[in-house]
Each structure stands twice: as C-alpha cells, then as structure tokens.
Coordinates of C-alpha atoms in Angstrom, one line a residue:
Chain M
X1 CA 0.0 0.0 0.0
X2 CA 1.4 3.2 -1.2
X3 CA 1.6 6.1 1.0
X4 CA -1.0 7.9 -0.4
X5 CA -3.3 5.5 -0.6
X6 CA -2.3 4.6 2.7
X7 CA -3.4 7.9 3.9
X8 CA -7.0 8.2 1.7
X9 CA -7.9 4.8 3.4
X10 CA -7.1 6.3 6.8
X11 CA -9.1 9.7 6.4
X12 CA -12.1 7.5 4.8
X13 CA -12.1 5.6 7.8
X14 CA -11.6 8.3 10.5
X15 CA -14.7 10.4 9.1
X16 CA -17.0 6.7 8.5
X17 CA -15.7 6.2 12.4
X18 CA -16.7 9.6 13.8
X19 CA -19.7 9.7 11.4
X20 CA -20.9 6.4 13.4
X21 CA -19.7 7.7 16.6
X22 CA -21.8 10.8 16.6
X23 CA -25.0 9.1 15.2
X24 CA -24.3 6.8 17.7
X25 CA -24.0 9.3 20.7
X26 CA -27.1 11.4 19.4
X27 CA -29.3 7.9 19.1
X28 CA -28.0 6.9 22.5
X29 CA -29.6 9.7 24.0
X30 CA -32.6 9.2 22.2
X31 CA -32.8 5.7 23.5
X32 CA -31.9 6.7 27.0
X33 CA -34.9 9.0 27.2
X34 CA -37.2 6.5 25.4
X35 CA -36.3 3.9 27.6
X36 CA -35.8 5.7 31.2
X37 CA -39.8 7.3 30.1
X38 CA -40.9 4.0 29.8
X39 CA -39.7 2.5 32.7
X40 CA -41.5 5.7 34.8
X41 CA -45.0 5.1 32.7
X42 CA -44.4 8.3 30.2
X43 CA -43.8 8.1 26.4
X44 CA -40.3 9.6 26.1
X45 CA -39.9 11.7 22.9
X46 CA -42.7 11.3 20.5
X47 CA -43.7 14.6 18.8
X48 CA -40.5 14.9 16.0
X49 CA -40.4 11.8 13.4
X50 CA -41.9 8.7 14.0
X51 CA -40.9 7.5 17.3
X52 CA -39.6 10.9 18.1
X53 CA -36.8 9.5 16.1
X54 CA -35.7 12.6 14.3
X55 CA -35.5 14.4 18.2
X56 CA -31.9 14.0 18.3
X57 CA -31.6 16.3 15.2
X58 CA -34.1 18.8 16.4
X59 CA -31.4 19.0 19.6
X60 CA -28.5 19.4 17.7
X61 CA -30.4 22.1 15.8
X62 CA -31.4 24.3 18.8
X63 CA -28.0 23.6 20.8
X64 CA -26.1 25.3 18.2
X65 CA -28.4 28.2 17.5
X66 CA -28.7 29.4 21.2
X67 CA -26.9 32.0 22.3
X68 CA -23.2 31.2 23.6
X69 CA -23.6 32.6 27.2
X70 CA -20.0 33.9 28.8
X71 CA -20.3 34.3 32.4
X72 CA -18.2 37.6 33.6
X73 CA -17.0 35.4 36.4
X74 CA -15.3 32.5 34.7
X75 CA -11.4 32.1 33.7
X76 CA -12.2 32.5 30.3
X77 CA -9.0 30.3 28.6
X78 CA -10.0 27.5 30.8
X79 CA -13.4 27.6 31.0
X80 CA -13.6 27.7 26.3
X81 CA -11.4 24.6 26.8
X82 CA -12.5 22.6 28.9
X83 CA -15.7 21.1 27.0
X84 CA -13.1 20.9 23.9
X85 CA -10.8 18.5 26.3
X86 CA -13.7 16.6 27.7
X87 CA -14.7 16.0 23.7
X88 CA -12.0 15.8 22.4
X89 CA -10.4 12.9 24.7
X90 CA -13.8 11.1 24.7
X91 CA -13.8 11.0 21.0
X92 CA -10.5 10.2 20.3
X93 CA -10.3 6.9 22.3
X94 CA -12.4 4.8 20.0
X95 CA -9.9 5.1 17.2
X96 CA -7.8 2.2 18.3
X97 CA -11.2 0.2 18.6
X98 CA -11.7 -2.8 16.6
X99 CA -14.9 -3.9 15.7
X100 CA -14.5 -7.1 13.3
X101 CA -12.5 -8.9 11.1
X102 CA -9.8 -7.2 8.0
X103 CA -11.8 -7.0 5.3
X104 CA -10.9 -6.3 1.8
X105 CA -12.4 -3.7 0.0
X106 CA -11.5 -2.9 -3.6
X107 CA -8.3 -4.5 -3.5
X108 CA -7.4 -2.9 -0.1
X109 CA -7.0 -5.3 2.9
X110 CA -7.3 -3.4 5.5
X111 CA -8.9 -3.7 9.7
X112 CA -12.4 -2.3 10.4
X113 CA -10.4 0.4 13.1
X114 CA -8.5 3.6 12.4
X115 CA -5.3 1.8 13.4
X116 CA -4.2 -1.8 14.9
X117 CA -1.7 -0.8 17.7
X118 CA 0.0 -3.8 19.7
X119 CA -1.0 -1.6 22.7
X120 CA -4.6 -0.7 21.8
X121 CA -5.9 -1.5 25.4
X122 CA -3.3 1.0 26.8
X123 CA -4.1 3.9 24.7
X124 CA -7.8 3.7 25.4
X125 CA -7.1 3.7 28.8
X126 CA -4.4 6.2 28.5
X127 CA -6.9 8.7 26.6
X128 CA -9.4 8.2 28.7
X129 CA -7.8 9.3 32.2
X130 CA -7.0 12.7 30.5
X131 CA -10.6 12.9 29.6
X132 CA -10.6 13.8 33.9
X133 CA -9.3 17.0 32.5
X134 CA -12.4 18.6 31.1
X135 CA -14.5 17.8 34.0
X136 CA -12.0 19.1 36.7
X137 CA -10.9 22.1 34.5
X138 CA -14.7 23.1 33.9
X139 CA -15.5 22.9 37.4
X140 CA -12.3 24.9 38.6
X141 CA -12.5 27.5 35.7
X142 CA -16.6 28.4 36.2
X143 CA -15.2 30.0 39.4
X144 CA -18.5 29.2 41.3
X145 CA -18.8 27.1 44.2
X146 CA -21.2 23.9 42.9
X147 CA -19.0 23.9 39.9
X148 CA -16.2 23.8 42.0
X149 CA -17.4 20.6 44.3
X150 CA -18.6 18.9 41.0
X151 CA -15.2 19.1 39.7
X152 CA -13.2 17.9 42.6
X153 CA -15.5 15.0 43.5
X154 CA -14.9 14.0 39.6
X155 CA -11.4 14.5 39.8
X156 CA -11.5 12.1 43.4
X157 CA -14.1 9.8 42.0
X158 CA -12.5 9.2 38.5
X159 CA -8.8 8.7 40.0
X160 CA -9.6 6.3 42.2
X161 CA -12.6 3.9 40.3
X162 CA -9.5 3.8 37.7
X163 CA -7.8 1.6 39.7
X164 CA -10.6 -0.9 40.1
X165 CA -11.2 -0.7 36.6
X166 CA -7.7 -0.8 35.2
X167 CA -7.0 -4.0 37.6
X168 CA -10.3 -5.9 36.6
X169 CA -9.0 -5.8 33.4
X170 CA -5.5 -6.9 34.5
X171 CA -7.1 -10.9 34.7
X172 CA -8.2 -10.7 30.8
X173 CA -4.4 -9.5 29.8
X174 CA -2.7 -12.5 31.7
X175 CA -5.5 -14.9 29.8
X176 CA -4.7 -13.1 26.8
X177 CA -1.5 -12.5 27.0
X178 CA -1.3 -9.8 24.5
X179 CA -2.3 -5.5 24.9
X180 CA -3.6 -5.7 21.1
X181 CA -7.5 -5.5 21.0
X182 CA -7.5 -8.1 18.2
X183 CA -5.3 -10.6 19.7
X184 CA -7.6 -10.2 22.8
X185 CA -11.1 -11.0 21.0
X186 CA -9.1 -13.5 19.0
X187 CA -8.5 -15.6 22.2
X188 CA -12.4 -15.4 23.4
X189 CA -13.1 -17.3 19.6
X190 CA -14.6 -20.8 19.4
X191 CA -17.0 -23.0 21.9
X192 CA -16.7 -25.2 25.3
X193 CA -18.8 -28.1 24.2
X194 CA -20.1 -26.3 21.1
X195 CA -22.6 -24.4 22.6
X196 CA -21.0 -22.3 25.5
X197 CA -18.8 -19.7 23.6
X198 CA -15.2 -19.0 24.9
X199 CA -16.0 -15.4 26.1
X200 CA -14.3 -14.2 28.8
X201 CA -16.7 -13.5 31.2
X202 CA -17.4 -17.6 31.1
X203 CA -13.7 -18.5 31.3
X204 CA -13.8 -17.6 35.5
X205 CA -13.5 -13.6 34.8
X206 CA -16.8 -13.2 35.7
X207 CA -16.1 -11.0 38.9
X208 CA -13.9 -8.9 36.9
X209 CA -16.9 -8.4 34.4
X210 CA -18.6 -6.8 37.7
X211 CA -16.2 -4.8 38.8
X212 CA -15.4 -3.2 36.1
X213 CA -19.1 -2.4 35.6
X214 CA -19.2 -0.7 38.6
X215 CA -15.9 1.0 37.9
X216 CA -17.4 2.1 34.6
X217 CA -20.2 3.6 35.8
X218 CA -18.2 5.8 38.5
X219 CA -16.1 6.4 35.4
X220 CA -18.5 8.0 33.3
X221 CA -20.1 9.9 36.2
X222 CA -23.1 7.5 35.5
X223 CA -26.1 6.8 38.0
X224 CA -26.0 5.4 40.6
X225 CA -22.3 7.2 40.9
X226 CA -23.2 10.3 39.0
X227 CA -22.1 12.6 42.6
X228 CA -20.6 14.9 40.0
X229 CA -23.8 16.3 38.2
X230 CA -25.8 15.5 41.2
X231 CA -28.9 17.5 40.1
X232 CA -30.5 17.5 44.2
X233 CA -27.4 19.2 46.0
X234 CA -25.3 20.7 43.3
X235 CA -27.3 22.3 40.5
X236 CA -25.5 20.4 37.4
X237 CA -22.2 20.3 39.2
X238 CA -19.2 21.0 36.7
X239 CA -21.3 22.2 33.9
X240 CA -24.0 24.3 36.1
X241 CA -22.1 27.3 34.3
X242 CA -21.9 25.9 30.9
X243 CA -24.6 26.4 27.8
X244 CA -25.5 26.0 24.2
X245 CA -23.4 23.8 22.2
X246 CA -20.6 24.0 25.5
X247 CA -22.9 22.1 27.6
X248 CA -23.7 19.8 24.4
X249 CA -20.0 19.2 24.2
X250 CA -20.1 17.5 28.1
X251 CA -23.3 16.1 26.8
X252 CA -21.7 14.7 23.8
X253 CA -18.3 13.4 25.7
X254 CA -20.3 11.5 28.6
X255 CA -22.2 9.6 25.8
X256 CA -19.0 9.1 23.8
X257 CA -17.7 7.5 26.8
X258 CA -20.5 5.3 27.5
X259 CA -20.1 3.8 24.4
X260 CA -16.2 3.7 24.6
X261 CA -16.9 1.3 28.2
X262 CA -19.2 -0.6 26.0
X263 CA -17.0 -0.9 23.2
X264 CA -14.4 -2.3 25.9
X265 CA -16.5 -4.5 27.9
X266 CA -17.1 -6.3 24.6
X267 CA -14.2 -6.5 23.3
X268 CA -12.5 -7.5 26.8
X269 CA -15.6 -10.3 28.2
X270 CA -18.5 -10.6 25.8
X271 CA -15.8 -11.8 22.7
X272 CA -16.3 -9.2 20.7
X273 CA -17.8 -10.0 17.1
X274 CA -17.1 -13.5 18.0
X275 CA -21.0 -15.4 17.5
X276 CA -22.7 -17.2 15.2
X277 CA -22.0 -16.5 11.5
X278 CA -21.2 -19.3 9.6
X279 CA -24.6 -19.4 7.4
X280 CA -25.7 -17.6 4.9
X281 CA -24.6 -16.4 2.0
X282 CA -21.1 -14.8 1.7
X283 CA -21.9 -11.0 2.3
X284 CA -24.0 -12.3 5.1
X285 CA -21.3 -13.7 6.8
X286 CA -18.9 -11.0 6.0
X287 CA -21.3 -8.4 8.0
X288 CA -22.3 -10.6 10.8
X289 CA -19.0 -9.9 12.8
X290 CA -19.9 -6.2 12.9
X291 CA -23.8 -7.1 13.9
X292 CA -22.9 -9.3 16.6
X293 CA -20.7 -6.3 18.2
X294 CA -23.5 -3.9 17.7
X295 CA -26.0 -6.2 19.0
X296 CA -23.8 -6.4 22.2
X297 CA -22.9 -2.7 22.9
X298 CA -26.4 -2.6 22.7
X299 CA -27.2 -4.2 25.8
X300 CA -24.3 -2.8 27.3
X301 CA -26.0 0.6 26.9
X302 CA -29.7 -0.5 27.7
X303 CA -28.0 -2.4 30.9
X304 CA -26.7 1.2 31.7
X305 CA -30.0 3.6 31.2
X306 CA -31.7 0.0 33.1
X307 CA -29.4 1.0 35.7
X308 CA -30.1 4.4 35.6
X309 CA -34.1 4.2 35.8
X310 CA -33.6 1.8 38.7
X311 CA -31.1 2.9 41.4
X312 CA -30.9 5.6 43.4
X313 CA -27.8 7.8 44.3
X314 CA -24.9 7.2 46.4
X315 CA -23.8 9.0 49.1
X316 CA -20.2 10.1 48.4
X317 CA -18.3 8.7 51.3
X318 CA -20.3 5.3 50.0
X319 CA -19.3 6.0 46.8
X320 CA -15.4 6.4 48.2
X321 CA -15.9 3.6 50.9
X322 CA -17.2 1.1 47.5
X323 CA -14.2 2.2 45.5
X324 CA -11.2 1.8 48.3
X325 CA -12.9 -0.7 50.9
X326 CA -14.3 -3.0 48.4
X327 CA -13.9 -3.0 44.7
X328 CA -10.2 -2.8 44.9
X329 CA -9.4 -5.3 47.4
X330 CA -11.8 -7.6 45.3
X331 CA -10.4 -6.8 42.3
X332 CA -6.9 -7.3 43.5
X333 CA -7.9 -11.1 44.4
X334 CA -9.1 -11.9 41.3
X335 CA -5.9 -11.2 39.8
X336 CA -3.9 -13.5 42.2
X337 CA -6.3 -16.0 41.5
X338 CA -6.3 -15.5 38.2
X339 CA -2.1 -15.3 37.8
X340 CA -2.5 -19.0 39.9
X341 CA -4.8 -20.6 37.9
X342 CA -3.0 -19.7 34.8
X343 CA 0.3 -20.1 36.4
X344 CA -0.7 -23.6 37.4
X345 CA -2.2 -24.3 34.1
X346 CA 0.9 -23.8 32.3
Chain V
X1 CA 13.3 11.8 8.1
X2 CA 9.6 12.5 9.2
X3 CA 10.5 10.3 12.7
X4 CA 13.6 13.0 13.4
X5 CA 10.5 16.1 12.1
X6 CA 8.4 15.0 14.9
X7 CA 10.7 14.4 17.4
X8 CA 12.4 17.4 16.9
X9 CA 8.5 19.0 17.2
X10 CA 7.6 17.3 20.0
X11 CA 11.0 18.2 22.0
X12 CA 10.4 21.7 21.2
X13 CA 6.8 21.2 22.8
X14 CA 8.1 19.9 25.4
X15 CA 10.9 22.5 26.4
X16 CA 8.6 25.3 25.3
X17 CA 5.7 23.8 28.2
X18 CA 8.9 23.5 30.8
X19 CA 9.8 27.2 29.9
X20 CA 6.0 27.9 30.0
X21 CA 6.3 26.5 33.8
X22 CA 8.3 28.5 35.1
X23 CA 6.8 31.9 33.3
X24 CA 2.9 31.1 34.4
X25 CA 2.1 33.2 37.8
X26 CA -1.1 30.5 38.3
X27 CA -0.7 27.5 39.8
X28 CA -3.2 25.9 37.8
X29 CA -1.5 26.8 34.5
X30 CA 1.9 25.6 35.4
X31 CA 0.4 22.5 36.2
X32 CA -1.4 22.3 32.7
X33 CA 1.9 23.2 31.2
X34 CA 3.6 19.9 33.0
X35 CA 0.9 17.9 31.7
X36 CA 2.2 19.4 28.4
X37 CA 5.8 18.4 29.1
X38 CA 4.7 14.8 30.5
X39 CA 2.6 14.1 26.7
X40 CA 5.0 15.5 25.0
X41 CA 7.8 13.1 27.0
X42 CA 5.2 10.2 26.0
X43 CA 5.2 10.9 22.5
X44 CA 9.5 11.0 22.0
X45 CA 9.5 7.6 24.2
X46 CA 6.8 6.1 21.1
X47 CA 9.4 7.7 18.8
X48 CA 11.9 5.7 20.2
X49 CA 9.9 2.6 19.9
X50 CA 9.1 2.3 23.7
X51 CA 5.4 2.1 23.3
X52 CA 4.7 0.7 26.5
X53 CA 6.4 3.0 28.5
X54 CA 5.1 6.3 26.3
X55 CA 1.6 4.8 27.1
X56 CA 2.2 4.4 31.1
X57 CA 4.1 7.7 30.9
X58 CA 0.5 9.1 29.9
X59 CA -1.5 6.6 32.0
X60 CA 0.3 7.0 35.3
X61 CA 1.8 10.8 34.7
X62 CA -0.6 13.0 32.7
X63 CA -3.4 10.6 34.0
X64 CA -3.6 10.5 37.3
X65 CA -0.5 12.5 39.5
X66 CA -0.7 15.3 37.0
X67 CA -4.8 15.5 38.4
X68 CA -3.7 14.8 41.8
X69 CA -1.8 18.2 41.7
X70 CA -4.7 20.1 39.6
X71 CA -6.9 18.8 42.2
X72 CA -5.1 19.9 45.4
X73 CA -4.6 23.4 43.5
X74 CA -8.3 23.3 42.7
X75 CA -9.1 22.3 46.7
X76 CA -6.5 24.6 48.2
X77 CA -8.0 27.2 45.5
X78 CA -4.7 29.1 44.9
X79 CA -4.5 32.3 43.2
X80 CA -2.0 34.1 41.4
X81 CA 1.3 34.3 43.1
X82 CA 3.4 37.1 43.4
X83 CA 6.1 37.8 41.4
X84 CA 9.0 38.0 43.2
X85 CA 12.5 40.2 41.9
X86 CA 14.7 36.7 42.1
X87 CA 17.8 36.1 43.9
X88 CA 21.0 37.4 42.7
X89 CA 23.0 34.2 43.8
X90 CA 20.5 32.8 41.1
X91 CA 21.4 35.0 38.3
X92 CA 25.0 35.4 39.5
X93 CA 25.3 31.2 39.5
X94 CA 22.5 29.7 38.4
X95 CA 22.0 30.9 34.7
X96 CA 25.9 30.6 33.8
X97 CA 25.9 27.0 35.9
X98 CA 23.0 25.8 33.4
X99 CA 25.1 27.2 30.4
X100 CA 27.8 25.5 31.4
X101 CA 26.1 22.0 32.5
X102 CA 24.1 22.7 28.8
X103 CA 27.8 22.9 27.4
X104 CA 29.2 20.0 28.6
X105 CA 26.6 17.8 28.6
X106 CA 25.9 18.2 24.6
X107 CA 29.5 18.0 24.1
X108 CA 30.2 14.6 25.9
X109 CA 27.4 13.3 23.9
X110 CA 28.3 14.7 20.7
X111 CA 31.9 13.9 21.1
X112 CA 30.9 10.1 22.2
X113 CA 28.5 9.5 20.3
X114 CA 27.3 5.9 20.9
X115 CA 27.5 6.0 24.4
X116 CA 24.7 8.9 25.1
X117 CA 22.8 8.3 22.0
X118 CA 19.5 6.5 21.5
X119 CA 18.8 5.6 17.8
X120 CA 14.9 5.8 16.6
X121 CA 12.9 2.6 17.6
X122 CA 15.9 1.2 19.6
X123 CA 14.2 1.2 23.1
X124 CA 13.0 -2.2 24.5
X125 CA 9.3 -1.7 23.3
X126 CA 6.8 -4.6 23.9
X127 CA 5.8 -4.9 26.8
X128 CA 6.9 -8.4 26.8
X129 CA 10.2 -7.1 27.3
X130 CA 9.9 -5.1 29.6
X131 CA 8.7 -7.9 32.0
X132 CA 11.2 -9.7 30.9
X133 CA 13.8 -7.0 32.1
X134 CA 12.0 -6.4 35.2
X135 CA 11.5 -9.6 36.5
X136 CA 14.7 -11.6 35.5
X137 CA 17.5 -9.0 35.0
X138 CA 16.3 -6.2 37.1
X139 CA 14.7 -8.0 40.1
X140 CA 16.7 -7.1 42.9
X141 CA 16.1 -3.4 42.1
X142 CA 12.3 -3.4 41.2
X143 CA 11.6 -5.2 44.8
X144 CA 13.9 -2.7 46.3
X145 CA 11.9 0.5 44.7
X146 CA 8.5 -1.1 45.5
X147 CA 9.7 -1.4 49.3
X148 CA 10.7 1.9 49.1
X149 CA 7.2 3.2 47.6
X150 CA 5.2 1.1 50.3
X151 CA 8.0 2.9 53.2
X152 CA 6.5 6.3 51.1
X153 CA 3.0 5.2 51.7
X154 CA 3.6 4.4 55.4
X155 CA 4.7 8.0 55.9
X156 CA 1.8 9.7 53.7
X157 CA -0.6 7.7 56.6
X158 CA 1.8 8.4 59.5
X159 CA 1.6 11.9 58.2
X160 CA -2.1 12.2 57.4
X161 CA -3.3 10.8 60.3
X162 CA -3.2 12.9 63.8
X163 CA -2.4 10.7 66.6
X164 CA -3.4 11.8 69.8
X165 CA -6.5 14.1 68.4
X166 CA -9.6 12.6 68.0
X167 CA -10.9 11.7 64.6
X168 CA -13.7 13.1 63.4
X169 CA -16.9 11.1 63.4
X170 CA -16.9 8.8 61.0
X171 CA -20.5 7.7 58.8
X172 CA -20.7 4.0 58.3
X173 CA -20.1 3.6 54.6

C-alpha cells in the first residue's frame, strides 16, 4: 500500500468512524430518554419523526443556534477549553477500537479500526484518564462554588474507580497475553462443548466483568455514581455554568464514553464480534462480525440507562468507601487467582 | 526523516511547556503546562519505539499524578502568586551554571557519540520485554523501589493521620 493510498484509506475511515460515533451518541440519547420514560410510565420523545426519532436532530439544531452565554465570572482560557478536552479525549479513544474482522475492500486489505496498535488496550485507557481533564478544569474555571465541588468529586471519584477498573482488566491481559484489542477477541473465539462460547466473562473472569461495571459507571459519572452532576445538592455540578453547544460538548463526551466502556466490555468479556456466522450467503457472513458487536454494545447501553431508571444515588463517602474498601481489594484477588490458575495451568 | 521532524516537534513542545512553567504566575496553568511536558515526553519515548512506557508515561503521569496536583490546587483554591524580583545568587550562579552543565553535557554526547545516544525505535518496546527486564534481569532493584514506595506510603498515613486528636466522626459507609 502506497503512501497515499495509505493515507486516503485512513481519512475514509476516520470520518466513517466519527460519522458512526456521533450518530451513535445522538441515538444513544434518544434511547436513554425513550427507555428511562418507559420504565417511569411516560412516552419519552414522541412529537418529532416517528418515534420521536428525528429528536436527536431537532437537539443538535437548537444547541447550536442558542446563544453562547459567557459568564463575567469564569477564567475564560480554561473555562472555552474545557468542553473541547472533555470532547475531544472522549472522542479520540475509539480510534484504536476494533470492531471485526480485516476485510478487503477494492483490492485494499485493510482492519475495520483507524489503526491496529500492539497496545490498543493501553491507549484507550491512556486517553481516557485525560478525559478527567475537562471535567476538573470546567469545574475549577466556572469559578462558582457547585461547579467547583462537582469538579473535585470528579477529579477524586474518577482517580480512584480507575484503579478498580484498570486492575479488573489486568485478569483478561494475563489470559490473553497480549495488549492488542484483536489478539484479545481473538482468544475469546470458538465454543466449550459447542454451545457455550469461549467469552471471557465464562472462562472464570466473571467478577472482573462486575467490577469493572461498577468501575465504569463511576467512570463515566453514570447513575447510581453520578455525585458529579448530582442535580438534588449541586445544580449540574461542573457544567451548572456551561450552555449551548458547550454544555452539548459534556453532553456529547459523557455519551461518547459510554459507548467507549461498551466498546471495551465487549471487546475484553463478551468476545467481541465472535457469534454465530457461519450461514448464509457470503456477504452475510462478512457483516455478521460487525452485527454481533453492535448487538452487544447494545445491551451494554440499555444495561446502563436500566441502571439508571432503577437505582438511586450514592452518598459520596459510600461511593469512596465502595471504590477503596471493596472494589479494589476484590479486584486485587481476582488477579492473584487469576495469575494461579493460569500459572498452574501452564 | 519524518520520525527526526516529529521528534524534533515534540522536543520543542516539550521545552517550550517546561519554559512555560516556570513563566505562568497561576498554579493551575503551570500545572497544565507539565501535563504538556509529560505528553510531550510520551510521544518521544513512542518515537523511540518504547510504546509501553510512552503509554504508562500518559496513564500513570498525565493521567492520574498530574490531576492529583490540579486537584489539590483546585481544593486549596490558589490564586495568582506574586512575582518575586529573584535572587542574585541565582542570576549570578544559576544561569551561567545551566550554560555551562548545557555545554558539557551536549559535548560529551556529541563527542561520544554511541554512548549517550539512543537511535529511533531502539528502546526495549513490547511490553513483553519489559517484563522480561524487570522480572529476570532487574529483580533485585524493582523489589527494592516497591519497598521503598510502600516505606512512602507508610509515611503519607503516619503523616495524614493525627495521633493523639480525636478523629472526626466517621458515617458507616
């Protein structure tokens, strides 16, 4: 592959990825609010398309026509970039996610990602510990005091669930062996017994599945963890100052980054694109792959707005007693068991 | 030739954020600027083909000390610090000493050159490796540090907690 080429396949498939990313993020939305009215008896969105399906655009459409508010009180460098770094982090990290097979198009073999890294599990997580960055600089920067608790209980909260998170995934690297995305789902392929698939979360990391759950839900300041933004004692927390289309960007980042955690909890325990799809005609079985991992970060997301219509909110020194008192010493043990069994397997 | 372009980018990021540093009167923004210098570091260590330690440079440095310090600025809620007229023992011996140091240091590299020099991609990368390294050849020392980091810890507690006064009441959690 020339370098040209090399580069028109690469901008083809950054714009398809954040063209699907977006809609994604927009239709997420739409789903949460369809789903969460539901579960309280109300209709959700129903008055633009069918389905109130077109209610996502209407959004987009008033964000970026109201007016761009600038408080006189804010740090103004700071407080313009913070939604940019909140955005821009949680957008970037899905570009070293996989989500099926090479395929060749035209003559071009080529992933279905931006870019296979050996280390594609560290970057995600890499990129999204800076995505902190936004929050706390928002809160700091709007130079008002519910901003400024919002931002330092995210800061606190999002420090110390990455531990949890980043050691629940420590017990799929060891069974893995490998940092590379691919090489990961790769290992979850095949059957026990031909009907039981290979998928992580039934090879004994099935703890680590629920930890990091938890961990990503006090990640992406999520209810039942959502202490950041919580509405009862802090306004909107680190966005109470924000509006228009700078509020959408927080909007936009914490929905990117709910689908990021999905994309990861599939790849890492649900296998991925791995699934039935050997029927069918050939182009059938060439789209499958990419079904299969849609159908799954779809549950992942209605498992989170389930969540969200369902429990209640922490407390924070509960949320902070969770983290430190339990999901960490849990999570530590199920990577000493883990190393053993595997150590003994060998 | 486009490795040595970047490099040479990225090292002038990264100087220009240390300079920026030391320039900034607010706290907050000479933090931001070592967050700079720590993502910039990351990015030379990928240049050199150390991937796994460019991506826990970011993950453990930019990620989570770096907003350990924004948060305690952020909770302390420092402001703007005054700007002092500096020491003349500083300019008298500071700014020749780091000329000097500057001086010798670039010359002992240039003049040896394969001693201090690090060709592109040459860094143990994979993380494989690295494991390797630290658990066969390095042992002794990477027990060693992690003693000393849990002696650290011990002290942070000793430190944190007040013996003799009496905690404040504590909410079952």
């Amino acid at each position: 592959m020339t370098l040209s080429v090399f580069i028109l396949v690469s901008v083809i498939k950054i714009v398809v990825a954040l063209g699907i990313l977006l809609t994604a993020v927009a239709y997420t939305v739409w789903l949460e609010r369809k789903v969460v009215g539901h579960i309280q008896n109300r209709w959700g969105p129903t008055r633009v398309g069918p389905f109130g399906l077109l209610q996502p655009l209407a959004d987009g459409v008033k964000f970026i026509f109201k007016e761009d508010l600038l408080p006189p009180h804010v740090y103004k460098p700071l407080y313009i970039a913070a939604p940019m770094i909140a955005l821009i982090f949680a957008l970037t990290s899905i570009s070293v996610i996989p989500i099926g097979n090479w395929v060749t198009v035209l003559g071009i073999h080529t992933p279905l990602e931006i870019t296979d890294v050996n280390i594609g599990l560290l970057i995600v997580l890499g990129i999204t510990s800076l995505g902190v960055y936004g929050v706390a600089l928002a809160g700091w920067s709007s130079n008002s005091k519910y901003s400024l608790l919002g931002g330092l209980r995210a800061g606190a909260q999002m420090v110390s669930y990455e531990i949890s998170l980043g050691l629940s995934l420590v017990g799929v690297l060891i069974m893995a062996g490998s940092f590379n995305l691919r090489e990961i789902v790769d290992a979850q392929s095949g059957t026990f017994w031909g009907f039981i698939p290979r998928w992580n979360i039934f090879q004994g990391q099935i703890v680590a599945f629920f930890i990091y759950l938890m961990a990503a839900y006090a990640e992406t300041n999520r209810i039942p963890f959502d202490l950041p933004e919580a509405e009862t004692e802090l306004v909107a927390g680190y966005h109470t100052e924000y509006s228009a289309m700078k509020f959408a960007m927080f909007f936009m980042a914490e929905y990117a980054n709910m689908i990021t955690v999905a994309c990861l909890a599939t790849l890492l325990f649900l296998g991925g694109w791995n699934g039935p799809h050997r029927f069918g005609p050939p182009l059938l079985q060439a789209v499958l792959p990419v079904f299969w991992f849609a159908v799954k970060i779809f549950a992942f997301l209605f498992l989170y707005i389930w969540v969200r219509g369902t429990l209640p909110r922490f407390r924070y020194d509960q949320l902070m007693a969770f983290g430190w008192k339990f999901l960490l010493p849990l999570a530590i043990a199920n990577l000493v068991i883990t190393a053993l069994i595997v150590a003994l397997r060998a | 030739m486009l490795h040595l372009l970047v490099f040479s980018v990225f090292g002038l990021i990264c100087v220009a954020g240390a300079i920026n540093l030391l320039v900034q009167r607010h706290p907050i923004n000479s933090a931001l600027s070592l967050v700079v210098v720590m993502g910039s570091l990351a990015v030379e260590y990928l240049l050199l083909g150390a991937e796994f330690v460019a991506a826990v440079q970011v993950i453990v440095y930019a990620g989570a000390i770096m907003v350990l310090f924004v948060f305690v600025i952020m909770l302390l809620n420092a402001g703007v610090e005054e700007r002092s007229k500096g020491s003349r023992v500083a300019m008298l011996f500071g700014v020749p000493g780091v000329l000097i140091g500057t001086v010798l240091v670039a010359w002992v590299l240039l003049a040896r050159s394969g001693t201090g020099n690090v060709a592109v991609g040459a860094l143990p990368g994979p993380p494989k490796v690295i494991g390797w390294l630290l658990f066969h050849d390095f042992l002794l020392p990477f027990e060693v540090t992690s003693v000393l980091v849990l002696i650290a810890i011990m002290g942070a507690v000793v430190l944190a907690s007040h013996p003799g006064s009496k905690q404040p009441d504590k909410r079952e959690g």
